[in-house]
Amino acid sequence: MKHCYHLPIILLVLFFGLNGCRDRCTGTTEEPILHLSFTNAAGSTITPGYSRVYAVDGNNEIKGDIELGTNVRSYLLPFSTLENQITYVFEHPNRTNDTLIVTYDRNFRFDDDRECGLGLTLDNVIPSSRSTFDFPNTFGIRQISRDRYEFTVTF
């Protein structure tokens, strides 16, 4: 009679391999990002016509240009993991610059599963009243996934 000893080993490898694929960590695994899009009064996504968009840190140092996403027509704005706020500057060729200041609380903590390590979560993510965007028709910043936030400005 032939014994099949390798079958249980294969099943165990598959079990642990597939179990390791699930996302069990609750802290940030990527840099937190704010998806900023612009709509008109009818709700259609529009391109705002900014010539340059960039982030400024607490020392007023420019952190680099941010490009408009070509396929989704939104800006992917990185949050600062070093400070509790970030300022974005939007330059327009025919009017004064717009600014969006976002404040938040950074929470560094170990995940429930120690193998996930130290994670970062953001709480109380809100646009500051010091922003120069005129956004009376917005509903605030909403979290769409663990590392992604969404904000829509209506012109």
GROMACS .gro file of C-alpha atoms in nm:
model
  155
    1MET     CA    1   0.000   0.000   0.000
    2LYS     CA    2   0.132   0.338  -0.105
    3HIS     CA    3   0.139   0.621   0.151
    4CYS     CA    4   0.103   0.984   0.048
    5TYR     CA    5   0.309   1.177   0.304
    6HIS     CA    6   0.365   1.485   0.090
    7LEU     CA    7  -0.006   1.577   0.059
    8PRO     CA    8  -0.043   1.706   0.421
    9ILE     CA    9   0.276   1.910   0.376
   10ILE     CA   10   0.143   2.067   0.055
   11LEU     CA   11  -0.189   2.146   0.224
   12LEU     CA   12  -0.012   2.309   0.521
   13VAL     CA   13   0.205   2.522   0.290
   14LEU     CA   14  -0.104   2.635   0.097
   15PHE     CA   15  -0.294   2.711   0.417
   16PHE     CA   16  -0.019   2.925   0.569
   17GLY     CA   17   0.065   3.085   0.236
   18LEU     CA   18  -0.292   3.195   0.169
   19ASN     CA   19  -0.343   3.300   0.528
   20GLY     CA   20  -0.039   3.529   0.502
   21CYS     CA   21  -0.191   3.709   0.200
   22ARG     CA   22  -0.473   3.872   0.390
   23ASP     CA   23  -0.431   4.230   0.509
   24ARG     CA   24  -0.456   4.204   0.886
   25CYS     CA   25  -0.267   4.517   0.987
   26THR     CA   26  -0.473   4.814   1.102
   27GLY     CA   27  -0.203   5.083   1.090
   28THR     CA   28  -0.084   5.261   0.779
   29THR     CA   29   0.111   5.046   0.538
   30GLU     CA   30   0.166   5.325   0.285
   31GLU     CA   31   0.199   5.700   0.297
   32PRO     CA   32  -0.142   5.853   0.374
   33ILE     CA   33  -0.283   6.028   0.066
   34LEU     CA   34  -0.560   6.286   0.013
   35HIS     CA   35  -0.749   6.255  -0.317
   36LEU     CA   36  -0.852   6.611  -0.407
   37SER     CA   37  -1.095   6.655  -0.693
   38PHE     CA   38  -1.294   6.948  -0.827
   39THR     CA   39  -1.653   6.949  -0.951
   40ASN     CA   40  -1.889   7.203  -1.099
   41ALA     CA   41  -2.238   7.275  -0.963
   42ALA     CA   42  -2.381   6.988  -1.173
   43GLY     CA   43  -2.145   6.740  -1.006
   44SER     CA   44  -1.920   6.678  -1.307
   45THR     CA   45  -1.548   6.649  -1.240
   46ILE     CA   46  -1.357   6.945  -1.384
   47THR     CA   47  -0.992   7.041  -1.426
   48PRO     CA   48  -0.930   7.354  -1.217
   49GLY     CA   49  -0.656   7.499  -1.438
   50TYR     CA   50  -0.380   7.537  -1.183
   51SER     CA   51  -0.034   7.588  -1.330
   52ARG     CA   52   0.147   7.446  -1.027
   53VAL     CA   53   0.055   7.261  -0.706
   54TYR     CA   54   0.299   7.191  -0.425
   55ALA     CA   55   0.316   7.114  -0.054
   56VAL     CA   56   0.480   7.339   0.204
   57ASP     CA   57   0.601   7.213   0.541
   58GLY     CA   58   0.600   7.394   0.876
   59ASN     CA   59   0.931   7.565   0.788
   60ASN     CA   60   0.780   7.705   0.464
   61GLU     CA   61   1.000   7.476   0.258
   62ILE     CA   62   0.853   7.351  -0.068
   63LYS     CA   63   0.832   6.973  -0.060
   64GLY     CA   64   0.795   6.920  -0.435
   65ASP     CA   65   0.544   6.963  -0.715
   66ILE     CA   66   0.230   6.752  -0.726
   67GLU     CA   67   0.097   6.652  -1.066
   68LEU     CA   68  -0.267   6.625  -1.165
   69GLY     CA   69  -0.364   6.262  -1.222
   70THR     CA   70  -0.441   6.219  -1.591
   71ASN     CA   71  -0.686   5.934  -1.569
   72VAL     CA   72  -0.880   6.037  -1.258
   73ARG     CA   73  -0.852   6.417  -1.278
   74SER     CA   74  -0.764   6.455  -0.914
   75TYR     CA   75  -0.457   6.549  -0.717
   76LEU     CA   76  -0.297   6.286  -0.495
   77LEU     CA   77  -0.173   6.495  -0.204
   78PRO     CA   78   0.061   6.330   0.048
   79PHE     CA   79   0.014   6.397   0.417
   80SER     CA   80   0.314   6.490   0.629
   81THR     CA   81   0.405   6.213   0.870
   82LEU     CA   82   0.634   6.455   1.059
   83GLU     CA   83   0.377   6.724   1.148
   84ASN     CA   84   0.010   6.750   1.241
   85GLN     CA   85  -0.075   6.966   0.942
   86ILE     CA   86   0.017   7.014   0.580
   87THR     CA   87  -0.029   7.314   0.352
   88TYR     CA   88  -0.086   7.280  -0.021
   89VAL     CA   89  -0.044   7.577  -0.255
   90PHE     CA   90  -0.234   7.598  -0.583
   91GLU     CA   91  -0.094   7.852  -0.831
   92HIS     CA   92  -0.322   7.983  -1.105
   93PRO     CA   93  -0.191   8.198  -1.392
   94ASN     CA   94  -0.478   8.453  -1.376
   95ARG     CA   95  -0.560   8.491  -1.007
   96THR     CA   96  -0.409   8.476  -0.659
   97ASN     CA   97  -0.287   8.148  -0.518
   98ASP     CA   98  -0.525   7.917  -0.333
   99THR     CA   99  -0.412   7.731  -0.025
  100LEU     CA  100  -0.552   7.425   0.144
  101ILE     CA  101  -0.438   7.362   0.499
  102VAL     CA  102  -0.529   7.023   0.642
  103THR     CA  103  -0.489   6.947   1.011
  104TYR     CA  104  -0.494   6.603   1.170
  105ASP     CA  105  -0.378   6.401   1.468
  106ARG     CA  106  -0.104   6.145   1.402
  107ASN     CA  107  -0.129   5.827   1.606
  108PHE     CA  108   0.173   5.600   1.609
  109ARG     CA  109   0.099   5.269   1.771
  110PHE     CA  110   0.180   4.904   1.748
  111ASP     CA  111  -0.080   4.701   1.566
  112ASP     CA  112  -0.274   4.428   1.746
  113ASP     CA  113  -0.064   4.182   1.549
  114ARG     CA  114   0.298   4.248   1.653
  115GLU     CA  115   0.425   4.121   1.316
  116CYS     CA  116   0.271   4.429   1.153
  117GLY     CA  117   0.500   4.659   1.351
  118LEU     CA  118   0.446   5.025   1.427
  119GLY     CA  119   0.163   5.182   1.231
  120LEU     CA  120   0.037   5.534   1.169
  121THR     CA  121  -0.327   5.632   1.166
  122LEU     CA  122  -0.471   5.980   1.117
  123ASP     CA  123  -0.764   6.110   1.319
  124ASN     CA  124  -0.963   6.436   1.301
  125VAL     CA  125  -0.859   6.506   0.941
  126ILE     CA  126  -1.019   6.843   0.859
  127PRO     CA  127  -0.957   7.142   0.632
  128SER     CA  128  -0.844   7.442   0.833
  129SER     CA  129  -1.044   7.765   0.833
  130ARG     CA  130  -0.715   7.936   0.744
  131SER     CA  131  -0.735   7.781   0.394
  132THR     CA  132  -0.806   8.027   0.114
  133PHE     CA  133  -1.017   7.783  -0.086
  134ASP     CA  134  -1.379   7.888  -0.099
  135PHE     CA  135  -1.544   7.554  -0.026
  136PRO     CA  136  -1.890   7.620   0.120
  137ASN     CA  137  -2.042   7.329  -0.073
  138THR     CA  138  -1.808   7.060   0.056
  139PHE     CA  139  -1.882   6.803   0.322
  140GLY     CA  140  -1.537   6.769   0.471
  141ILE     CA  141  -1.267   6.515   0.426
  142ARG     CA  142  -1.381   6.155   0.442
  143GLN     CA  143  -1.171   5.845   0.489
  144ILE     CA  144  -1.220   5.597   0.203
  145SER     CA  145  -0.968   5.334   0.316
  146ARG     CA  146  -0.694   5.291   0.573
  147ASP     CA  147  -0.444   5.514   0.390
  148ARG     CA  148  -0.674   5.714   0.160
  149TYR     CA  149  -0.883   6.022   0.219
  150GLU     CA  150  -1.108   6.213  -0.018
  151PHE     CA  151  -1.198   6.580  -0.049
  152THR     CA  152  -1.403   6.739  -0.328
  153VAL     CA  153  -1.416   7.114  -0.392
  154THR     CA  154  -1.714   7.249  -0.589
  155PHE     CA  155  -1.656   7.555  -0.807
   0.00000   0.00000   0.00000
